PDB file of C-alpha atoms in Angstrom:
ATOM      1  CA  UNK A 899    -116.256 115.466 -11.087  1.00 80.00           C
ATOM      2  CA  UNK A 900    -113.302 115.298  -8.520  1.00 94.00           C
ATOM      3  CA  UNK A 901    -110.212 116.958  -8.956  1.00 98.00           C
ATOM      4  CA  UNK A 902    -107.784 115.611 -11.201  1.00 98.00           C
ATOM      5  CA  UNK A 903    -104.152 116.694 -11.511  1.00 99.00           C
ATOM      6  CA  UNK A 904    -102.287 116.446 -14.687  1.00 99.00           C
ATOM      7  CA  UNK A 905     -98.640 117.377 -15.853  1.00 99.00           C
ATOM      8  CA  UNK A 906     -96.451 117.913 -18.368  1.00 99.00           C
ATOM      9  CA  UNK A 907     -92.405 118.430 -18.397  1.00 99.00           C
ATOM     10  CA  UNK A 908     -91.375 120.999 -20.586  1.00 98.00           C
ATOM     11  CA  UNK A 909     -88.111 123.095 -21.668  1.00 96.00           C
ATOM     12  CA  UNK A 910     -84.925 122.737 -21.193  1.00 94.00           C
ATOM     13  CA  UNK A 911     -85.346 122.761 -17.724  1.00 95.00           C
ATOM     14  CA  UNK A 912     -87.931 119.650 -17.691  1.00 98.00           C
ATOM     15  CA  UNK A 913     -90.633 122.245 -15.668  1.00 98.00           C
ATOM     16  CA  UNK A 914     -93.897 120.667 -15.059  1.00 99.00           C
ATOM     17  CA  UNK A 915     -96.882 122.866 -16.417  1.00 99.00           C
ATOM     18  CA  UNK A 916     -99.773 121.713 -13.953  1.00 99.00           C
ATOM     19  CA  UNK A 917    -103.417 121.526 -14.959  1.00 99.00           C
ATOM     20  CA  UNK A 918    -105.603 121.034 -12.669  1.00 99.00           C
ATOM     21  CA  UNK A 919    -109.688 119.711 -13.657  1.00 99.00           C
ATOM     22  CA  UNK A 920    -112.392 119.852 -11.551  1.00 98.00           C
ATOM     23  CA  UNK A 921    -116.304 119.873 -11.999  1.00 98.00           C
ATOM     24  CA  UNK A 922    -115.740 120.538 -16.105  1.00 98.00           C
ATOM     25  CA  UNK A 923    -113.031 123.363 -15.492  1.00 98.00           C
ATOM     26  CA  UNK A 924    -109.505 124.027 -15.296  1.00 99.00           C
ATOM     27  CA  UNK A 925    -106.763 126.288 -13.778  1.00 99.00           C
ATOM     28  CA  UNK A 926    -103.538 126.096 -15.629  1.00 99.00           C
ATOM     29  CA  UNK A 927    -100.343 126.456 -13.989  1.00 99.00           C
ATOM     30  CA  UNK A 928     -96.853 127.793 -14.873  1.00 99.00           C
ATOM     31  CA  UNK A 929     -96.746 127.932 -18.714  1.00 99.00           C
ATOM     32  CA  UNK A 930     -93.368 127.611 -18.981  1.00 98.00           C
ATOM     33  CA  UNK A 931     -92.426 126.563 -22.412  1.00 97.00           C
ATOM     34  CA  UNK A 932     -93.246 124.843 -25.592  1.00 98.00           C
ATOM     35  CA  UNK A 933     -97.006 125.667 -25.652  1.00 98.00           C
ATOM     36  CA  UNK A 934     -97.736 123.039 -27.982  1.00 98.00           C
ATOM     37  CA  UNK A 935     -97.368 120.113 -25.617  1.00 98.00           C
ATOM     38  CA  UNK A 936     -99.096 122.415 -23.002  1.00 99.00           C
ATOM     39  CA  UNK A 937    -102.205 122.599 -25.425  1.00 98.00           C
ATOM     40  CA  UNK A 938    -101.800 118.597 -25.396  1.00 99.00           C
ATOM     41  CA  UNK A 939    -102.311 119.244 -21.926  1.00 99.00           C
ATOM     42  CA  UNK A 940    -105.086 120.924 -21.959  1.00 99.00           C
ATOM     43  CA  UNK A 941    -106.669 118.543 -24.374  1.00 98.00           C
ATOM     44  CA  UNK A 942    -106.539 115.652 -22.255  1.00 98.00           C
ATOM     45  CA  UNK A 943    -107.743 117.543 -19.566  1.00 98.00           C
ATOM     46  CA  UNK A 944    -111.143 118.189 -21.365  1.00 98.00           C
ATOM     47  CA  UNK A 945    -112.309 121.131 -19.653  1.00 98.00           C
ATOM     48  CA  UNK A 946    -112.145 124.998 -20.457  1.00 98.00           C
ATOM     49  CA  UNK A 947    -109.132 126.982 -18.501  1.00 99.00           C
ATOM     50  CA  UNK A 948    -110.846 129.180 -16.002  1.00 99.00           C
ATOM     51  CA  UNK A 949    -107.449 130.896 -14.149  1.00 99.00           C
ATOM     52  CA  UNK A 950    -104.071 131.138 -15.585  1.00 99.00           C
ATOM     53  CA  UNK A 951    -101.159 130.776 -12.237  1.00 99.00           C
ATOM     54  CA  UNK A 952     -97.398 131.154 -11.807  1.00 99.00           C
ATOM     55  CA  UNK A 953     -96.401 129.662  -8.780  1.00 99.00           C
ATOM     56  CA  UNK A 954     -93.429 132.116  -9.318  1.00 99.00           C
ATOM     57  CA  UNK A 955     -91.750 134.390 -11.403  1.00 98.00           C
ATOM     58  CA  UNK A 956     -88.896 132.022 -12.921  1.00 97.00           C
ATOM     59  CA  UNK A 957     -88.363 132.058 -16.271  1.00 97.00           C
ATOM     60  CA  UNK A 958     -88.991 128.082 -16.754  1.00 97.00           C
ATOM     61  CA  UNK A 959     -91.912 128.903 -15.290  1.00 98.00           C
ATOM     62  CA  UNK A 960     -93.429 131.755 -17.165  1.00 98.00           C
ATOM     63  CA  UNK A 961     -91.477 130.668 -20.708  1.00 97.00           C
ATOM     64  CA  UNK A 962     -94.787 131.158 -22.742  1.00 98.00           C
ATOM     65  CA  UNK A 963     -97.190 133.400 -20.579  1.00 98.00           C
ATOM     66  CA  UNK A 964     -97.865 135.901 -23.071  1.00 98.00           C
ATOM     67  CA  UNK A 965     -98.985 133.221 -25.409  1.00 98.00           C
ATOM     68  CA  UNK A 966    -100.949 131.463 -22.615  1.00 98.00           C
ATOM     69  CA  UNK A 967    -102.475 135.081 -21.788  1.00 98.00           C
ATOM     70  CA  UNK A 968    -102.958 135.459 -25.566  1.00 98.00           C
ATOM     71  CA  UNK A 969    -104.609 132.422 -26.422  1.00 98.00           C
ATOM     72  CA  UNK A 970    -106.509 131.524 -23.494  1.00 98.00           C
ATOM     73  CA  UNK A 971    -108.016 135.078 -23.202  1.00 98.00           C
ATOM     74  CA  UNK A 972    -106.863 135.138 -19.235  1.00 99.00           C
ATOM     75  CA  UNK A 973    -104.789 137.247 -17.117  1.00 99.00           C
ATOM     76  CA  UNK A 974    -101.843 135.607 -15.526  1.00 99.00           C
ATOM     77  CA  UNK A 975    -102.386 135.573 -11.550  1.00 99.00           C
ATOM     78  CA  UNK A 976     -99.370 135.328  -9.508  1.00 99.00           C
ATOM     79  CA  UNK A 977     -97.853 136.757  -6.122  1.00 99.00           C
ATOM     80  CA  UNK A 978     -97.190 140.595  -5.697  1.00 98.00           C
ATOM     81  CA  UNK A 979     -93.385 140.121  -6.007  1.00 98.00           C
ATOM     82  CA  UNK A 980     -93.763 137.905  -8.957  1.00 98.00           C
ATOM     83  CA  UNK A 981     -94.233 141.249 -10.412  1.00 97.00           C
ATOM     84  CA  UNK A 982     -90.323 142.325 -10.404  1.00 95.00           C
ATOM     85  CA  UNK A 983     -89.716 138.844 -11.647  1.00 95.00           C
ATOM     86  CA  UNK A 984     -91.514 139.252 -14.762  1.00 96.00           C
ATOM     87  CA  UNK A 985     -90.198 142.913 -15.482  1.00 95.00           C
ATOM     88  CA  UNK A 986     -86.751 140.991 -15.808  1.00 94.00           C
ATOM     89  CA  UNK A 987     -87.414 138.292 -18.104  1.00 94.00           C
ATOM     90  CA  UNK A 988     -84.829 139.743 -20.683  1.00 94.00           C
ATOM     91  CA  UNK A 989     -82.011 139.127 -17.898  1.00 94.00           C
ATOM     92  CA  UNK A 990     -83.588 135.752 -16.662  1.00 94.00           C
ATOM     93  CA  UNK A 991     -83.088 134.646 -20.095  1.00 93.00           C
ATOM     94  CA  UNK A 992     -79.510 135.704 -20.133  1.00 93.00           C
ATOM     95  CA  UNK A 993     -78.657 134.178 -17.123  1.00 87.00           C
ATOM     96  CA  UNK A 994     -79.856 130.788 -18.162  1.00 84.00           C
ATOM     97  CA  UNK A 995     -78.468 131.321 -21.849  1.00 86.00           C
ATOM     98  CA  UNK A 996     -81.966 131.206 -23.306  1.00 86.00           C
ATOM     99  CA  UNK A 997     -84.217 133.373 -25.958  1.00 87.00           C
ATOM    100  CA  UNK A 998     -85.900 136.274 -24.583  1.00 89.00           C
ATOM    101  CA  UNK A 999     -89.762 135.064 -23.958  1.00 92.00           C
ATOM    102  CA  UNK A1000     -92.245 138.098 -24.736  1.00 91.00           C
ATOM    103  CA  UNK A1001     -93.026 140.268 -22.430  1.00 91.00           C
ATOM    104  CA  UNK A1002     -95.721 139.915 -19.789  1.00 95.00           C
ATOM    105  CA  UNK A1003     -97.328 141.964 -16.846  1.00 96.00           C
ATOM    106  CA  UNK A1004     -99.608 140.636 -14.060  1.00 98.00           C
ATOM    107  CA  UNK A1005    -103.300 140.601 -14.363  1.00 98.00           C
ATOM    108  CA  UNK A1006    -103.812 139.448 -10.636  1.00 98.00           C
ATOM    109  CA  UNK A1007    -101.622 139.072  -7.871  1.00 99.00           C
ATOM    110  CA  UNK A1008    -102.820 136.152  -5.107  1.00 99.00           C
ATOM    111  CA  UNK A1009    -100.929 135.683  -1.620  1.00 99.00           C
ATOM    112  CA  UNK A1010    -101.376 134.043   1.754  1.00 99.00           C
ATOM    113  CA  UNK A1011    -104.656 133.442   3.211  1.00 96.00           C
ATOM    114  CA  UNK A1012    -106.813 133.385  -0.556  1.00 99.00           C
ATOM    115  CA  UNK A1013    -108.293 130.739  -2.410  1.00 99.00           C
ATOM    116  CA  UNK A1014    -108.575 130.064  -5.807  1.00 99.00           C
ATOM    117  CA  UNK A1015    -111.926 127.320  -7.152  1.00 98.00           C
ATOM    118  CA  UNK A1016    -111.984 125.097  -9.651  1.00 98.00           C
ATOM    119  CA  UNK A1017    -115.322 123.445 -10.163  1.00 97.00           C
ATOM    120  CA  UNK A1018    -116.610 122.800  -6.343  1.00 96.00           C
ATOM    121  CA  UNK A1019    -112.475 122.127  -5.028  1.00 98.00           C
ATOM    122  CA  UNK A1020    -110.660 125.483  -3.714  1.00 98.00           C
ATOM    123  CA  UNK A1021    -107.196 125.478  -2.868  1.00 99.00           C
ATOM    124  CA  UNK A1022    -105.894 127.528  -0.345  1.00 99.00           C
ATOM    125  CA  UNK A1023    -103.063 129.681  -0.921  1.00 99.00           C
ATOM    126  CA  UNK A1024     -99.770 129.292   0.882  1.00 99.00           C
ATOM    127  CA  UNK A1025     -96.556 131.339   0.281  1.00 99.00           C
ATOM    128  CA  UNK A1026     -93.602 129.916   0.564  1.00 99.00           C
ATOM    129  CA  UNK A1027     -90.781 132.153   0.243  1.00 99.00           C
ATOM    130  CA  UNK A1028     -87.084 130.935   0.337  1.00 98.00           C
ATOM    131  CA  UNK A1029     -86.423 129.546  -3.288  1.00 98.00           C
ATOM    132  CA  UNK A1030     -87.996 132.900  -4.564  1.00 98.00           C
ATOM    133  CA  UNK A1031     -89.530 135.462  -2.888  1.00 98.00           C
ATOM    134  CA  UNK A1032     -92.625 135.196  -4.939  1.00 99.00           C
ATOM    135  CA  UNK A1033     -92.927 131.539  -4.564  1.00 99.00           C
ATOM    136  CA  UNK A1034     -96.540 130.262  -4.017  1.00 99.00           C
ATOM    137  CA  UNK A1035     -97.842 127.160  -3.435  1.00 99.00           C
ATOM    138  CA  UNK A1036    -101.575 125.734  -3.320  1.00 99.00           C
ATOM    139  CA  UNK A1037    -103.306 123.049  -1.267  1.00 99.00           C
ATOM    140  CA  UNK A1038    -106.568 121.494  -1.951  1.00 99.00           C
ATOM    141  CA  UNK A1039    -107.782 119.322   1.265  1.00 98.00           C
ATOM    142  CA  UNK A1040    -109.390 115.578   1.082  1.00 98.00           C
ATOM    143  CA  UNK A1041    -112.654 115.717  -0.777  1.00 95.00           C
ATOM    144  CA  UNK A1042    -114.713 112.265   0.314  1.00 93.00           C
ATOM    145  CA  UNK A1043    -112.368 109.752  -1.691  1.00 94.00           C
ATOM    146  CA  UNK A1044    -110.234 111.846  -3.130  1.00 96.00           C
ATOM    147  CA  UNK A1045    -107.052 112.611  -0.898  1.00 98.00           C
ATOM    148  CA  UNK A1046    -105.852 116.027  -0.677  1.00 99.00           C
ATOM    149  CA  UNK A1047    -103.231 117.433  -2.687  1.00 99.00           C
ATOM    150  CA  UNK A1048    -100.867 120.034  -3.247  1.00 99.00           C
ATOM    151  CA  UNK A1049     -99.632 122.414  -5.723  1.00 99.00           C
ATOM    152  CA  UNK A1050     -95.756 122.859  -5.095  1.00 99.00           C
ATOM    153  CA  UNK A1051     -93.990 124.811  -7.834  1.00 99.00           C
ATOM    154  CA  UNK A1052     -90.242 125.352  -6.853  1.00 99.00           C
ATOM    155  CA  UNK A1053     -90.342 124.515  -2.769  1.00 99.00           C
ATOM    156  CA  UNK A1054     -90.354 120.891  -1.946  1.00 99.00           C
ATOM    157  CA  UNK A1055     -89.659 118.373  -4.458  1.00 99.00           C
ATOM    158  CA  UNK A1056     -89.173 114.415  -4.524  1.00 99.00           C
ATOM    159  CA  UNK A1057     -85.513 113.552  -2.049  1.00 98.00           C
ATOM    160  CA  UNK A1058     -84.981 117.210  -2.504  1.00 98.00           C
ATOM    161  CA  UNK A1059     -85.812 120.790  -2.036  1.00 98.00           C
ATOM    162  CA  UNK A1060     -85.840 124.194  -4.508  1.00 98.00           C
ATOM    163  CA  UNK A1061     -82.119 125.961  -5.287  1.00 97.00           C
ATOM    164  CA  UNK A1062     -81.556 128.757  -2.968  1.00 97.00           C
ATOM    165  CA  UNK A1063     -78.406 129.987  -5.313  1.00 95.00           C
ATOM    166  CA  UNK A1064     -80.525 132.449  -7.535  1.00 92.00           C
ATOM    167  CA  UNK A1065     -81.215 136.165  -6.754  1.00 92.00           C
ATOM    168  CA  UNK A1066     -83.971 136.331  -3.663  1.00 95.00           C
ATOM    169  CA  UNK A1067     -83.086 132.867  -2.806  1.00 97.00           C
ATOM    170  CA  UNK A1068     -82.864 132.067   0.879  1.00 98.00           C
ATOM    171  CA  UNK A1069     -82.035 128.708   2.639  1.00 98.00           C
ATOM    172  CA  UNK A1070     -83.009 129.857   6.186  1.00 97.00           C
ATOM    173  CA  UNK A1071     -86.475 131.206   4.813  1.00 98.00           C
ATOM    174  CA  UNK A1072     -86.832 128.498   2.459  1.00 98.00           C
ATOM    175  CA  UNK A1073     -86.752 125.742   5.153  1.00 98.00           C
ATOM    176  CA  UNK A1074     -88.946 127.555   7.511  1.00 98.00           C
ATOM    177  CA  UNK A1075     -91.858 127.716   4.787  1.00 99.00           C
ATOM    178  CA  UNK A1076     -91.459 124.089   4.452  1.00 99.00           C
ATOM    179  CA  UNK A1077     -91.707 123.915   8.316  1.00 98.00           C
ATOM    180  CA  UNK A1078     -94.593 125.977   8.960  1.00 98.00           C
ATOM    181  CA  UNK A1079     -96.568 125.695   5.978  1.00 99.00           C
ATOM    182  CA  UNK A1080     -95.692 122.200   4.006  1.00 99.00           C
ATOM    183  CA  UNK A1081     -94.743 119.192   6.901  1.00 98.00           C
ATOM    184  CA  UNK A1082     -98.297 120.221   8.639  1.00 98.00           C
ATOM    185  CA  UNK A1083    -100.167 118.963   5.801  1.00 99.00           C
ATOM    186  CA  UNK A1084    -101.567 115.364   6.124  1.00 99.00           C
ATOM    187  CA  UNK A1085     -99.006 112.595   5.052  1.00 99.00           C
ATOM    188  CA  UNK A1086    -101.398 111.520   2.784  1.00 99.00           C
ATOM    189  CA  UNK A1087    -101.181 114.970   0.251  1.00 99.00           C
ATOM    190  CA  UNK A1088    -100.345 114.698  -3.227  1.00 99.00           C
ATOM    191  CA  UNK A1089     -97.687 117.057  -4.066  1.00 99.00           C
ATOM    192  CA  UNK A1090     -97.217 117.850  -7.626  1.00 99.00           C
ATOM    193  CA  UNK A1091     -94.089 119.736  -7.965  1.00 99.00           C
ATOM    194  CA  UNK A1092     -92.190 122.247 -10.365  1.00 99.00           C
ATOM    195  CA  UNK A1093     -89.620 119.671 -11.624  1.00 99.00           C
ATOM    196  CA  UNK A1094     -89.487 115.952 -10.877  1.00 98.00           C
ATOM    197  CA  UNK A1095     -91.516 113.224  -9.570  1.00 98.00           C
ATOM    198  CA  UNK A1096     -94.821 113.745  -7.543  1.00 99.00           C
ATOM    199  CA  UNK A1097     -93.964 112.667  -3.837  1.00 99.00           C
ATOM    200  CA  UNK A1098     -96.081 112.609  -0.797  1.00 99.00           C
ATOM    201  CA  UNK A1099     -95.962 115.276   2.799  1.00 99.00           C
ATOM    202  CA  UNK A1100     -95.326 111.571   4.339  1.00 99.00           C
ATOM    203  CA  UNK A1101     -92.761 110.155   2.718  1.00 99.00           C
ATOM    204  CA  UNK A1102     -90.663 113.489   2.344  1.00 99.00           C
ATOM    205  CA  UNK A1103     -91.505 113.892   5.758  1.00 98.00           C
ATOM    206  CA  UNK A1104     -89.688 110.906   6.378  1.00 98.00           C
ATOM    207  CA  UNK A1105     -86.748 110.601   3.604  1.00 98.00           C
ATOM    208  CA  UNK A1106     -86.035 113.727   2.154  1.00 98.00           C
ATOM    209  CA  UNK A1107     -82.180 114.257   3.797  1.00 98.00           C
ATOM    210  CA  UNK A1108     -82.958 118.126   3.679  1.00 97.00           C
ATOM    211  CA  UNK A1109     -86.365 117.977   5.445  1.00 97.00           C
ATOM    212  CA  UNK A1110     -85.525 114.958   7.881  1.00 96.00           C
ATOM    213  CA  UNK A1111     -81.884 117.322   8.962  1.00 92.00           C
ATOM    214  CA  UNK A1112     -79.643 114.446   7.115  1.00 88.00           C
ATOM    215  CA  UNK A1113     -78.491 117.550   4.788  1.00 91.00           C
ATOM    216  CA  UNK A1114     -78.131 121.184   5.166  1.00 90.00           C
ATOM    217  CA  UNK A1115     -78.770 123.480   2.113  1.00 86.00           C
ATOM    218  CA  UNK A1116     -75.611 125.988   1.975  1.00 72.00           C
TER     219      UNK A1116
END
Protein backbone atom coordinates (compact mmCIF):
# COMPACT_ATOMS: atom_id res chain seq x y z
CA UNK A 1 0.00 0.00 0.00
CA UNK A 2 1.57 3.53 -0.66
CA UNK A 3 2.59 5.74 1.90
CA UNK A 4 0.14 7.64 3.67
CA UNK A 5 0.80 10.55 6.03
CA UNK A 6 -1.43 11.33 8.86
CA UNK A 7 -1.43 14.04 11.73
CA UNK A 8 -2.63 15.11 14.70
CA UNK A 9 -2.21 18.64 16.70
CA UNK A 10 -1.67 18.19 20.16
CA UNK A 11 -0.74 20.25 23.49
CA UNK A 12 -0.66 23.39 24.27
CA UNK A 13 1.60 24.07 21.70
CA UNK A 14 -0.77 22.59 18.78
CA UNK A 15 2.48 20.03 17.78
CA UNK A 16 1.64 17.69 15.08
CA UNK A 17 2.39 13.94 16.07
CA UNK A 18 3.08 12.39 12.49
CA UNK A 19 2.25 8.81 11.57
CA UNK A 20 3.33 7.67 8.78
CA UNK A 21 1.64 4.01 7.00
CA UNK A 22 3.08 2.16 4.50
CA UNK A 23 2.76 -1.55 3.20
CA UNK A 24 0.60 -2.48 6.68
CA UNK A 25 3.18 -0.61 9.04
CA UNK A 26 3.86 2.48 10.75
CA UNK A 27 6.59 4.81 12.16
CA UNK A 28 5.28 7.23 14.67
CA UNK A 29 6.66 10.54 15.06
CA UNK A 30 7.14 13.08 17.91
CA UNK A 31 4.76 11.95 20.70
CA UNK A 32 4.38 15.04 22.10
CA UNK A 33 1.36 15.13 24.26
CA UNK A 34 -2.02 13.88 25.12
CA UNK A 35 -1.47 10.21 24.09
CA UNK A 36 -4.99 9.56 23.86
CA UNK A 37 -5.68 11.43 20.65
CA UNK A 38 -2.25 10.02 19.47
CA UNK A 39 -3.72 6.40 19.98
CA UNK A 40 -6.74 7.88 17.77
CA UNK A 41 -4.00 8.31 15.53
CA UNK A 42 -2.78 5.31 15.39
CA UNK A 43 -6.18 3.78 15.02
CA UNK A 44 -7.00 5.35 11.90
CA UNK A 45 -3.83 4.56 10.64
CA UNK A 46 -4.54 0.73 10.86
CA UNK A 47 -1.21 -0.61 10.92
CA UNK A 48 1.21 -1.78 13.82
CA UNK A 49 4.03 1.01 14.87
CA UNK A 50 7.30 -0.39 13.71
CA UNK A 51 9.85 2.80 14.84
CA UNK A 52 9.14 5.36 17.38
CA UNK A 53 11.07 9.14 16.04
CA UNK A 54 11.68 12.60 17.52
CA UNK A 55 12.53 14.85 14.96
CA UNK A 56 14.08 16.71 18.00
CA UNK A 57 14.47 16.96 21.48
CA UNK A 58 11.72 19.75 22.33
CA UNK A 59 9.58 19.19 24.90
CA UNK A 60 6.23 19.58 22.64
CA UNK A 61 7.77 17.14 20.90
CA UNK A 62 8.71 14.39 23.25
CA UNK A 63 5.60 15.38 25.88
CA UNK A 64 4.62 11.60 26.21
CA UNK A 65 7.70 9.46 25.03
CA UNK A 66 7.97 7.39 27.95
CA UNK A 67 4.40 6.39 27.54
CA UNK A 68 4.86 5.95 23.75
CA UNK A 69 8.13 3.81 24.67
CA UNK A 70 5.96 2.11 27.32
CA UNK A 71 3.07 1.18 25.45
CA UNK A 72 4.27 0.60 22.10
CA UNK A 73 7.14 -1.66 23.36
CA UNK A 74 9.78 0.59 21.11
CA UNK A 75 12.78 2.55 21.74
CA UNK A 76 12.60 6.17 20.89
CA UNK A 77 15.15 6.91 17.88
CA UNK A 78 16.33 10.35 17.56
CA UNK A 79 19.63 12.38 16.67
CA UNK A 80 22.83 12.05 18.91
CA UNK A 81 22.32 15.55 20.42
CA UNK A 82 18.71 14.91 21.01
CA UNK A 83 20.30 13.11 23.80
CA UNK A 84 21.17 16.37 26.04
CA UNK A 85 17.73 17.51 25.11
CA UNK A 86 15.99 14.80 26.77
CA UNK A 87 18.32 14.76 29.97
CA UNK A 88 16.69 18.33 30.49
CA UNK A 89 13.14 17.77 30.23
CA UNK A 90 12.60 18.92 33.95
CA UNK A 91 13.97 22.52 32.81
CA UNK A 92 12.19 22.40 29.32
CA UNK A 93 9.13 22.10 31.26
CA UNK A 94 9.95 25.05 33.39
CA UNK A 95 10.75 27.18 30.76
CA UNK A 96 7.48 26.71 28.99
CA UNK A 97 5.51 26.69 32.44
CA UNK A 98 4.44 23.09 31.94
CA UNK A 99 4.34 19.62 34.13
CA UNK A 100 7.42 17.71 34.18
CA UNK A 101 6.86 14.72 31.43
CA UNK A 102 8.63 11.38 32.73
CA UNK A 103 11.77 10.78 32.08
CA UNK A 104 13.18 9.24 28.92
CA UNK A 105 16.63 8.11 27.41
CA UNK A 106 17.40 7.26 23.75
CA UNK A 107 17.14 3.82 22.41
CA UNK A 108 18.67 4.82 18.93
CA UNK A 109 20.21 7.77 17.69
CA UNK A 110 19.77 8.34 13.56
CA UNK A 111 21.70 11.26 11.64
CA UNK A 112 22.64 12.35 8.14
CA UNK A 113 23.09 9.98 5.42
CA UNK A 114 20.57 6.87 7.11
CA UNK A 115 17.34 5.69 6.24
CA UNK A 116 14.62 4.57 8.08
CA UNK A 117 11.62 1.87 6.02
CA UNK A 118 8.31 1.66 6.43
CA UNK A 119 6.68 -1.08 4.43
CA UNK A 120 8.65 -0.89 0.86
CA UNK A 121 9.04 3.46 1.27
CA UNK A 122 12.47 4.59 3.07
CA UNK A 123 13.06 8.00 3.92
CA UNK A 124 16.27 9.40 3.91
CA UNK A 125 17.57 11.20 6.74
CA UNK A 126 18.48 14.86 6.63
CA UNK A 127 19.68 17.03 9.58
CA UNK A 128 18.82 20.20 9.77
CA UNK A 129 20.35 22.05 12.47
CA UNK A 130 19.52 25.78 13.22
CA UNK A 131 16.12 25.65 15.20
CA UNK A 132 17.83 22.90 17.41
CA UNK A 133 20.84 21.31 17.11
CA UNK A 134 19.27 17.93 17.10
CA UNK A 135 16.73 18.79 14.57
CA UNK A 136 16.07 16.02 11.94
CA UNK A 137 14.08 15.88 9.17
CA UNK A 138 13.03 12.91 6.71
CA UNK A 139 12.30 12.71 2.99
CA UNK A 140 10.63 9.96 1.20
CA UNK A 141 11.05 10.45 -2.82
CA UNK A 142 8.07 9.97 -5.55
CA UNK A 143 6.93 6.38 -5.53
CA UNK A 144 4.99 5.80 -9.17
CA UNK A 145 1.80 8.02 -8.28
CA UNK A 146 2.49 8.93 -5.17
CA UNK A 147 4.55 12.31 -4.95
CA UNK A 148 7.31 12.52 -2.60
CA UNK A 149 7.10 13.90 0.71
CA UNK A 150 8.75 15.16 3.60
CA UNK A 151 8.96 14.86 7.23
CA UNK A 152 9.75 18.45 8.66
CA UNK A 153 9.48 18.68 12.45
CA UNK A 154 10.57 22.24 13.63
CA UNK A 155 12.59 23.64 10.26
CA UNK A 156 10.37 24.89 7.56
CA UNK A 157 6.83 25.44 8.11
CA UNK A 158 3.78 26.96 6.03
CA UNK A 159 4.78 31.29 5.32
CA UNK A 160 7.27 30.63 8.01
CA UNK A 161 10.29 29.02 9.44
CA UNK A 162 11.27 27.29 13.15
CA UNK A 163 12.15 29.95 16.27
CA UNK A 164 15.79 30.40 16.53
CA UNK A 165 15.24 32.20 20.19
CA UNK A 166 15.64 28.91 22.30
CA UNK A 167 18.97 27.49 23.66
CA UNK A 168 21.07 25.89 20.46
CA UNK A 169 19.00 27.92 18.20
CA UNK A 170 20.79 29.48 15.26
CA UNK A 171 19.39 31.70 12.40
CA UNK A 172 22.55 31.59 10.21
CA UNK A 173 22.64 27.64 10.52
CA UNK A 174 19.05 27.34 10.42
CA UNK A 175 18.71 29.01 6.96
CA UNK A 176 21.59 27.23 5.48
CA UNK A 177 19.91 23.70 6.26
CA UNK A 178 16.94 24.97 4.53
CA UNK A 179 19.31 25.98 1.64
CA UNK A 180 21.27 22.98 1.21
CA UNK A 181 19.09 20.34 2.29
CA UNK A 182 15.16 21.50 1.98
CA UNK A 183 14.77 24.09 -1.41
CA UNK A 184 16.64 21.10 -3.49
CA UNK A 185 13.82 18.87 -3.03
CA UNK A 186 11.27 18.70 -5.95
CA UNK A 187 8.50 21.47 -5.77
CA UNK A 188 6.18 18.89 -5.81
CA UNK A 189 7.16 17.35 -1.93
CA UNK A 190 4.71 17.11 0.67
CA UNK A 191 5.99 18.62 3.74
CA UNK A 192 4.28 17.73 6.88
CA UNK A 193 5.54 19.95 9.52
CA UNK A 194 5.91 20.25 13.45
CA UNK A 195 3.16 22.91 13.87
CA UNK A 196 0.82 24.29 11.22
CA UNK A 197 -0.43 23.61 7.87
CA UNK A 198 1.25 21.08 5.40
CA UNK A 199 2.84 23.30 2.54
CA UNK A 200 4.75 22.32 -0.48
CA UNK A 201 9.11 22.80 -1.36
CA UNK A 202 7.30 24.88 -4.35
CA UNK A 203 5.20 27.11 -2.99
CA UNK A 204 7.52 27.98 0.10
CA UNK A 205 10.03 28.15 -2.39
CA UNK A 206 8.19 30.82 -3.82
CA UNK A 207 6.19 32.73 -0.85
CA UNK A 208 7.63 32.06 2.29
CA UNK A 209 9.15 35.93 3.05
CA UNK A 210 12.00 34.12 5.08
CA UNK A 211 13.00 31.60 2.36
CA UNK A 212 12.29 33.95 -0.76
CA UNK A 213 14.84 36.94 1.38
CA UNK A 214 11.48 39.21 1.90
CA UNK A 215 12.34 38.68 5.82
CA UNK A 216 15.35 38.12 7.84
CA UNK A 217 15.11 35.96 11.05
CA UNK A 218 16.96 38.10 13.93
Amino acid sequence: MALRIFQRAVGALQMNATLAVADGEAILFDPGAEWSRILAMLDEGGAPVRRLIATHGHLDHVGVAAQAVAELGLPLECHPLCADWLANLEGQARMFGMPAPEPIEPGGFLDEGDTVAVGDTRFEVLHCPGHSPDSLCFFAPASGEVPPMLVGGDVLFRDSVGRTDFVGGDSAQLMVSIRDKLMPLPDETLVFPGHGLQTTIGREREKNPFVTGRLRLA
